[in-house]
Coordinates of C-alpha atoms in Angstrom, one line a residue:
M51 CA 0.0 -0.1 0.2
K52 CA 1.4 3.6 -1.4
L53 CA 0.8 7.0 0.4
Q54 CA 0.6 7.9 -3.7
Q55 CA -2.4 5.1 -3.7
L56 CA -4.5 6.8 -1.3
R57 CA -4.6 10.5 -2.5
Y58 CA -5.6 8.9 -5.6
I59 CA -8.5 7.8 -4.6
W60 CA -8.9 10.1 -2.1
E61 CA -8.5 12.5 -4.7
V62 CA -11.1 10.5 -7.0
S63 CA -13.9 10.4 -4.8
R64 CA -13.4 14.3 -4.5
N65 CA -14.1 15.1 -8.2
N66 CA -17.3 13.6 -8.3
L67 CA -15.7 10.0 -9.8
N68 CA -13.9 12.1 -12.5
V69 CA -10.8 10.2 -13.3
T70 CA -9.5 12.7 -16.1
A71 CA -11.0 15.3 -13.5
T72 CA -8.4 14.2 -10.7
A73 CA -5.6 13.4 -13.2
D74 CA -5.3 17.1 -14.5
S75 CA -5.7 18.4 -10.7
L76 CA -3.1 16.3 -9.8
F77 CA -0.6 16.6 -12.9
T78 CA -0.4 13.0 -14.0
S79 CA -2.3 10.6 -16.5
Q80 CA -5.2 9.0 -16.3
P81 CA -4.2 5.9 -17.3
G82 CA -2.0 6.2 -13.9
I83 CA -4.2 6.8 -11.6
S84 CA -6.6 3.5 -12.7
K85 CA -3.6 1.0 -12.6
Q86 CA -2.6 2.2 -9.2
I87 CA -6.2 2.2 -7.5
R88 CA -6.3 -1.9 -9.2
L89 CA -3.6 -2.1 -7.4
L90 CA -4.6 -0.8 -4.4
E91 CA -7.9 -2.7 -4.4
D92 CA -5.9 -6.5 -5.8
E93 CA -4.0 -5.7 -2.3
L94 CA -7.3 -5.1 0.0
G95 CA -9.3 -7.9 -2.0
F96 CA -12.6 -5.8 -2.5
P97 CA -13.4 -3.4 -5.0
I98 CA -13.0 0.5 -3.9
F99 CA -15.6 1.8 -7.0
V100 CA -18.3 0.3 -8.6
R101 CA -17.2 0.3 -12.4
N102 CA -19.9 0.3 -15.2
G103 CA -16.8 -0.2 -18.4
K104 CA -14.1 1.8 -17.7
H105 CA -16.0 4.5 -15.7
L106 CA -16.2 4.8 -12.4
T107 CA -20.0 5.1 -11.1
E108 CA -20.1 5.0 -7.4
I109 CA -18.3 3.8 -3.8
T110 CA -18.8 0.6 -2.3
P111 CA -19.6 0.5 1.4
A112 CA -16.2 -0.4 2.2
G113 CA -14.4 1.9 -0.4
K114 CA -16.2 5.2 1.7
A115 CA -14.4 3.4 5.0
I116 CA -11.4 3.4 3.0
I117 CA -11.8 6.7 1.8
E118 CA -12.2 8.3 5.1
L119 CA -9.3 6.7 6.4
A120 CA -7.4 8.1 3.2
G121 CA -8.4 11.4 3.9
D122 CA -7.2 11.4 7.8
I123 CA -4.1 9.7 6.9
L124 CA -3.1 12.4 3.8
S125 CA -4.0 15.4 6.2
K126 CA -1.8 13.3 9.1
V127 CA 0.7 13.5 6.5
E128 CA 0.2 17.1 5.7
N129 CA 0.5 18.1 9.3
I130 CA 3.7 15.6 9.9
R131 CA 5.2 18.3 6.9
N132 CA 4.1 21.4 8.3
L133 CA 5.4 20.9 11.6
A134 CA 8.8 20.2 10.4
D135 CA 8.7 23.7 7.9
E136 CA 8.1 25.2 11.1
F137 CA 11.2 24.1 13.0
N138 CA 13.3 24.3 10.0
D139 CA 12.2 27.6 8.6
N140 CA 9.0 29.6 11.0
K141 CA 9.4 32.8 7.9
R142 CA 9.4 31.1 4.7
G143 CA 6.6 29.5 3.5
E144 CA 3.1 29.7 1.6
L145 CA -0.5 30.6 2.6
S146 CA -3.4 29.4 0.9
I147 CA -6.6 31.6 1.5
A148 CA -10.0 30.5 -0.2
T149 CA -12.5 33.5 -0.5
T150 CA -14.7 35.3 -2.2
H151 CA -14.1 38.5 -4.3
T152 CA -15.5 40.9 -2.0
Q153 CA -12.8 39.6 0.5
A154 CA -10.3 39.0 -1.7
R155 CA -10.9 42.7 -3.6
Y156 CA -11.6 44.9 -0.8
Q157 CA -10.9 43.3 3.0
L158 CA -7.2 41.2 2.2
P159 CA -5.0 43.8 0.0
K160 CA -4.1 45.8 3.0
M161 CA -3.9 42.7 5.5
I162 CA -1.3 41.0 2.7
Q163 CA 0.5 44.0 2.4
K164 CA 1.1 44.4 6.2
F165 CA 1.9 40.1 6.6
K166 CA 4.0 40.4 3.6
G167 CA 6.0 43.2 5.5
L168 CA 6.2 40.7 8.1
Y169 CA 7.2 37.6 6.5
P170 CA 8.5 38.6 2.6
D171 CA 9.5 34.9 2.0
V172 CA 5.3 33.1 2.6
R173 CA 4.1 32.9 -1.1
F174 CA 0.8 33.6 -1.3
S175 CA -2.0 31.7 -2.9
L176 CA -5.6 33.0 -3.0
H177 CA -8.7 30.5 -4.3
Q178 CA -11.9 32.5 -5.3
G179 CA -15.4 31.1 -5.8
T180 CA -18.9 30.4 -4.2
P181 CA -19.0 30.2 -0.7
L182 CA -19.0 26.1 -0.7
Q183 CA -16.1 25.8 -3.2
I184 CA -14.2 28.0 -0.6
A185 CA -15.4 26.1 2.4
D186 CA -14.7 22.7 0.2
L187 CA -11.3 23.4 -0.5
A188 CA -10.6 24.2 4.0
S189 CA -12.3 21.4 4.0
R190 CA -10.7 18.7 2.2
G191 CA -7.2 20.6 3.1
M192 CA -6.4 22.5 -0.7
A193 CA -6.1 25.4 1.5
D194 CA -5.0 26.8 5.1
M195 CA -8.4 28.7 5.2
A196 CA -11.6 30.3 4.1
I197 CA -13.3 33.0 4.7
A198 CA -16.6 33.7 4.0
T199 CA -19.9 34.7 5.1
E200 CA -21.7 31.9 4.1
G201 CA -21.3 27.9 3.3
L202 CA -18.6 27.3 5.9
E203 CA -21.4 25.7 8.3
A204 CA -22.0 23.0 6.1
F205 CA -19.1 21.4 6.7
E206 CA -18.5 19.6 10.2
N207 CA -14.5 19.3 10.1
L208 CA -14.2 22.9 9.7
T209 CA -13.4 26.0 13.1
M210 CA -15.3 29.1 12.5
L211 CA -13.9 32.0 13.7
P212 CA -16.0 35.1 13.8
C213 CA -13.6 37.9 12.5
Y214 CA -16.1 41.3 11.7
D215 CA -19.9 42.0 11.0
W216 CA -20.8 43.9 8.2
N217 CA -23.8 46.2 6.6
R218 CA -25.1 46.7 3.1
C219 CA -25.8 49.8 1.3
I220 CA -27.8 50.7 -1.7
L221 CA -26.7 51.9 -4.5
V222 CA -27.4 54.7 -7.3
P223 CA -26.7 57.5 -9.6
K224 CA -26.5 60.8 -8.1
N225 CA -30.2 62.6 -8.1
H226 CA -31.8 59.3 -7.8
P227 CA -35.2 59.6 -6.1
L228 CA -34.3 57.1 -3.6
Q229 CA -31.8 60.1 -2.6
S230 CA -34.5 62.1 -1.3
I231 CA -36.1 59.9 1.6
D232 CA -34.7 60.6 4.7
R233 CA -34.5 57.3 6.0
I234 CA -35.6 54.5 3.2
S235 CA -38.1 51.6 3.9
L236 CA -37.8 47.9 2.2
Q237 CA -41.2 48.8 0.6
D238 CA -39.3 52.6 -1.3
V239 CA -36.7 49.6 -2.0
A240 CA -39.1 47.4 -3.6
E241 CA -40.6 50.3 -6.1
Y242 CA -37.1 49.7 -8.4
P243 CA -35.5 47.2 -10.3
I244 CA -32.8 45.5 -7.9
V245 CA -29.2 44.6 -8.6
T246 CA -27.5 42.4 -6.3
Y247 CA -25.3 39.1 -5.8
V248 CA -26.3 35.6 -7.0
Y249 CA -28.0 33.7 -3.8
G250 CA -25.3 32.2 -2.0
F251 CA -23.0 35.1 -2.3
T252 CA -22.2 37.7 0.7
G253 CA -25.1 37.4 2.9
R254 CA -27.8 37.4 0.3
S255 CA -30.1 34.9 2.5
N256 CA -30.4 37.7 4.4
L257 CA -32.0 40.1 1.6
D258 CA -34.5 38.0 1.0
E259 CA -35.4 36.7 4.0
A260 CA -35.8 40.7 4.7
F261 CA -38.0 41.3 1.4
A262 CA -40.1 37.6 2.4
Q263 CA -40.5 38.7 6.1
N264 CA -42.0 41.9 4.8
H265 CA -44.6 40.3 2.7
L266 CA -42.5 41.7 -0.6
H267 CA -41.5 40.5 -4.0
P268 CA -38.8 43.0 -5.2
K269 CA -37.8 42.6 -9.0
V270 CA -34.1 41.6 -9.5
V271 CA -33.2 41.8 -13.0
L272 CA -29.3 40.8 -12.1
T273 CA -27.2 39.5 -9.9
A274 CA -23.5 38.9 -9.9
V275 CA -20.9 37.4 -7.6
D276 CA -19.1 40.9 -6.9
A277 CA -20.3 43.8 -6.6
D278 CA -17.6 45.4 -9.2
V279 CA -20.2 44.2 -11.9
I280 CA -23.0 45.4 -9.5
K281 CA -21.6 48.6 -9.9
T282 CA -21.5 48.4 -13.8
Y283 CA -24.8 48.0 -14.1
V284 CA -26.1 50.4 -11.6
R285 CA -24.3 53.0 -13.8
L286 CA -26.3 52.1 -16.5
N287 CA -29.3 52.5 -14.8
L288 CA -30.4 49.0 -15.2
G289 CA -31.7 49.1 -11.2
V290 CA -30.6 50.1 -7.6
G291 CA -27.5 48.1 -5.9
I292 CA -27.7 46.1 -3.2
I293 CA -24.0 45.8 -2.2
A294 CA -21.7 45.2 1.1
R295 CA -20.9 48.5 2.2
M296 CA -17.1 48.2 2.6
A297 CA -17.2 47.2 -1.4
Y298 CA -18.3 51.2 -1.8
D299 CA -15.0 53.1 -2.5
E300 CA -16.0 56.9 -2.1
A301 CA -13.2 58.1 -4.0
I302 CA -13.5 55.6 -7.2
D303 CA -17.4 55.4 -6.6
S304 CA -18.1 59.3 -6.6
D305 CA -20.4 59.3 -9.1
L306 CA -22.7 56.7 -7.0
V307 CA -24.1 57.5 -3.7
A308 CA -24.2 54.8 -1.3
I309 CA -27.2 55.1 1.2
D310 CA -27.6 53.5 4.1
A311 CA -29.4 50.0 4.7
S312 CA -28.2 49.0 8.0
H313 CA -32.2 49.5 9.1
L314 CA -33.4 47.4 6.7
F315 CA -31.2 44.1 6.4
G316 CA -29.2 43.6 9.5
K317 CA -25.7 42.7 10.1
S318 CA -23.7 39.8 8.5
T319 CA -21.1 38.3 10.1
T320 CA -17.4 37.4 8.1
Y321 CA -15.8 34.3 9.6
I322 CA -12.4 32.4 9.0
G323 CA -12.9 28.8 8.6
L324 CA -10.2 26.7 9.8
R325 CA -9.7 22.2 9.6
K326 CA -9.9 21.0 12.7
D327 CA -7.1 18.7 12.5
K328 CA -5.0 20.9 10.4
F329 CA -1.4 21.9 12.3
L330 CA -1.3 25.6 11.5
R331 CA 2.5 26.9 11.0
G332 CA 3.1 30.3 13.7
Y333 CA 2.4 32.8 10.2
I334 CA -1.3 31.2 10.1
Y335 CA -1.8 32.8 13.3
D336 CA -0.5 36.1 12.6
F337 CA -2.2 36.3 9.9
I338 CA -5.4 35.6 11.4
G339 CA -4.5 38.2 14.2
L340 CA -3.8 40.9 11.3
F341 CA -7.4 39.8 9.9
A342 CA -9.1 39.7 13.0
P343 CA -7.2 41.5 16.4
H344 CA -9.4 40.0 18.7
L345 CA -8.6 36.4 17.7
P346 CA -4.9 36.1 19.2
R347 CA -2.9 32.1 18.8
E348 CA -4.2 31.1 22.0
Q349 CA -8.3 32.1 21.5
V350 CA -7.6 30.0 18.1
Q351 CA -6.1 26.9 20.0
K352 CA -9.2 27.0 22.5
A353 CA -11.4 27.2 19.5
M354 CA -10.2 24.3 17.6
E355 CA -10.2 22.0 20.6
Q356 CA -13.6 22.4 20.8
S357 CA -15.9 19.7 19.0
E358 CA -18.9 21.1 18.6
K359 CA -20.2 24.0 16.9
K360 CA -22.4 25.6 19.7
D361 CA -18.6 25.5 22.2
V362 CA -16.9 27.3 19.9
D363 CA -19.9 30.4 19.1
A364 CA -20.1 30.0 23.3
L365 CA -16.3 31.1 23.3
F366 CA -17.2 34.2 21.2
A367 CA -20.7 34.5 22.8
E368 CA -19.8 37.9 24.5
L369 CA -17.5 39.2 22.0
E370 CA -18.2 42.7 20.6
L371 CA -16.7 42.4 16.6
P372 CA -15.4 45.0 14.2
V373 CA -18.4 46.4 12.2
Y374 CA -17.6 48.0 8.7

């Protein structure tokens, strides 16, 4: 039994049993992966996958147990490597962050700049995707952390650390009728076409719930995954935009007006998601401290020791987060 074989069955299971996609992601050949899986099955004495011709169609019951153990072994091997790297050179390495466009564009640049001043030899890689995609990357150990507002709670092996709260704003061109209203209501907003985030992005569920609770049916004419696209269509007068307040830049977006909407939708919380069994390099703790100063190393370690989400939540129950 080889470690490489365990990696192959683990990655195949995470690529919807698509051996070709797995080969591409691992920079190897499809026949090579298929051969190694066959050799492992021969050694074990039972199939890990059900086949239809050359295609894998499902995972056998025994195969599910083997793949779960393989994932644990691969995670421990990665931890050993990280531990060795930490002792050999704690100033050099790689930090992989999976996040959304809003975080990558508006929150992370200044933090990464500060971090690079402390650790110039740490390589950064940013993976952007939907909240579920980026949470999955952290859950599988393909990223050191996930930073998002939604999606992290779907993975039980992630510890969620609260970073900050944020509000929304209504974005309109200058001299728009909504500007003349002292305190806009949901009814006021619902009278106009709306351009906002795709469902599942940047707290979109909170927005939909607010309208539904007030028995309103807004006309959402366009959705996008990032605020820059939303701004483009607001400038074209396609509709009023609803975006995260932090995504409005007074200098760059001076042709648009941001109207406070904190009283309409309530605040959302951005979290860092960390795999519970992952060994964290010292510089990862330092990055977390820069991004969320209320999360020192000791607090992060204590949170990761908790097995239940409710126990993690209890640690931060009295914490007052910064608001953006």
